[in-house]
Amino acid sequence: MKATAKAHTNIALIKYWGKRDESLILPMNNSLSLTLDGFYTTTTAEFREDLTADRFHLNDRLVDGTEYQRVTAFLDRIRRAAGRPDVFADIHSTNHVPTAAGFASSASGFAALAAAAAKAIGLQVTDPELSMLTRQGSGSACRSIYGGFVEWEKGTKADGSDSYAVPIAPKDHWDLRVAAVVLSSSEKKILSREGMKRTVETSPFYPAWVDNIPDDLAAIKQGISQKDFEKVGEIAEANCLRMHATTLAASPPFSYWHSTTMAIMQAVQDLRVSGVPAFFTIDAGPNVKVLYLPEQEKIIRNTLQEIPGVHDVTVSRPGEGVSYI
Ligand SMILES: O=C(O)C[C@@](O)(CF)CCOP(=O)(O)OP(=O)(O)O
């Protein structure tokens, strides 16, 4: 009972920010992402009769603490779904992603874990069912089941049976680039789960965030189908700024941005003024992702690399969904 799966990270262009159900991980709003080819996780899961507890190895290191707790709690869901409450797994995950940089590494990690564990335990799942299972590990991970552009339907049912990702356009629909800009400073940040909880519970700006999503989604999907780069970039950048605005109005207020984060934001907006189309998006951390077209590769890379405080720039293309090795 062994299987290996590979899954890529995804970058949200319309952000998932806020849950309506913490335990089932059900979101307040729909989100839309692009799966990236540059960062991925491979996970091998082996369910064995001789184990009396799960074992989780990440990058060849045995993991314990909260990370282990999240994985073993997730595997409990897999065991329940398969009707095998008493079988435990040996999990080996390798993250080809700067985990410390928080590049939604939980997204590729949980998608690969869900796929490998379901296959290893013999659980037959459709893509929507695999997405729903993955969602219960980490919300954004449910979008990594598919490649290319993906939308996570928030659903309305209390049991979450209508909350899963659906493919919008395949990875070869549009040859975009995403530069992931990692900052040198890796201060302890507020984890996305905690950040969105505080925001939902205390930020007066939060209801406006939710209200704006349907228009953003409709417009960005039109832009994607028409390959209108400015339209997609403007909506994605504005959506990211609206998300971060909600944190500034939370109690206590917080922000994920460092001075280098803002320097990168300014540099990207300056590029646009000089005629180079580029747009940024930022998740629950100080790092920045920059969206651009292939012909701008050189100027984008040179501009970003020379900003003080930038540690690394990694370029991704649209990536594929979950696969089995
Ligand atoms: O990816 C996005 O849509 C936007 C974010 O990255 C933040 F900006 C949210 C990621 O949240 P996640 O780590 O999935 O939370 P979990 O469900 O509590 O595990």
PDB file of C-alpha atoms in Angstrom, residues 13 32 34-35 148-149 169-178 219-234 279 291-295 316-319:
ATOM      1  CA  LEU A  13      -4.748  36.089  -8.293  1.00  0.00           C
ATOM      2  CA  LEU A  32      -8.719  31.950  -8.347  1.00  0.00           C
ATOM      3  CA  LEU A  34      -2.428  29.934 -11.339  1.00  0.00           C
ATOM      4  CA  THR A  35      -0.539  26.688 -10.682  1.00  0.00           C
ATOM      5  CA  GLY A 148      -3.155  26.262 -15.148  1.00  0.00           C
ATOM      6  CA  PHE A 149      -5.869  28.672 -13.978  1.00  0.00           C
ATOM      7  CA  ALA A 169      -7.969  27.198 -18.302  1.00  0.00           C
ATOM      8  CA  PRO A 170      -5.109  24.685 -18.874  1.00  0.00           C
ATOM      9  CA  LYS A 171      -1.454  25.568 -18.307  1.00  0.00           C
ATOM     10  CA  ASP A 172      -0.776  26.040 -22.028  1.00  0.00           C
ATOM     11  CA  HIS A 173      -3.641  28.508 -22.418  1.00  0.00           C
ATOM     12  CA  TRP A 174      -1.327  31.505 -21.778  1.00  0.00           C
ATOM     13  CA  ASP A 175       2.475  31.599 -21.481  1.00  0.00           C
ATOM     14  CA  LEU A 176       2.786  33.983 -18.502  1.00  0.00           C
ATOM     15  CA  ARG A 177       5.705  34.340 -16.072  1.00  0.00           C
ATOM     16  CA  VAL A 178       5.676  34.699 -12.305  1.00  0.00           C
ATOM     17  CA  ALA A 219     -13.725  40.428 -14.655  1.00  0.00           C
ATOM     18  CA  ILE A 220     -10.495  38.447 -14.181  1.00  0.00           C
ATOM     19  CA  LYS A 221     -12.003  35.325 -15.780  1.00  0.00           C
ATOM     20  CA  GLN A 222     -12.966  37.420 -18.799  1.00  0.00           C
ATOM     21  CA  GLY A 223      -9.411  38.823 -18.893  1.00  0.00           C
ATOM     22  CA  ILE A 224      -7.926  35.311 -18.743  1.00  0.00           C
ATOM     23  CA  SER A 225     -10.072  33.988 -21.555  1.00  0.00           C
ATOM     24  CA  GLN A 226      -9.221  37.056 -23.684  1.00  0.00           C
ATOM     25  CA  LYS A 227      -5.517  36.959 -22.607  1.00  0.00           C
ATOM     26  CA  ASP A 228      -5.808  40.629 -21.667  1.00  0.00           C
ATOM     27  CA  PHE A 229      -2.658  40.963 -19.541  1.00  0.00           C
ATOM     28  CA  GLU A 230      -3.272  44.496 -18.268  1.00  0.00           C
ATOM     29  CA  LYS A 231      -6.815  43.609 -17.223  1.00  0.00           C
ATOM     30  CA  VAL A 232      -5.754  40.447 -15.360  1.00  0.00           C
ATOM     31  CA  GLY A 233      -2.743  42.166 -13.763  1.00  0.00           C
ATOM     32  CA  GLU A 234      -4.684  45.231 -12.601  1.00  0.00           C
ATOM     33  CA  PHE A 279       1.964  43.514 -11.664  1.00  0.00           C
ATOM     34  CA  LEU A 291       3.386  38.739 -12.990  1.00  0.00           C
ATOM     35  CA  TYR A 292       4.756  39.567 -16.446  1.00  0.00           C
ATOM     36  CA  LEU A 293       4.970  38.423 -20.072  1.00  0.00           C
ATOM     37  CA  PRO A 294       7.977  36.400 -21.373  1.00  0.00           C
ATOM     38  CA  GLU A 295       9.349  39.254 -23.513  1.00  0.00           C
ATOM     39  CA  SER A 316       7.933  30.096 -12.850  1.00  0.00           C
ATOM     40  CA  ARG A 317       5.712  29.308 -15.820  1.00  0.00           C
ATOM     41  CA  PRO A 318       2.179  27.933 -15.601  1.00  0.00           C
ATOM     42  CA  GLY A 319       2.358  24.445 -14.097  1.00  0.00           C
TER      43      GLY A 319
END
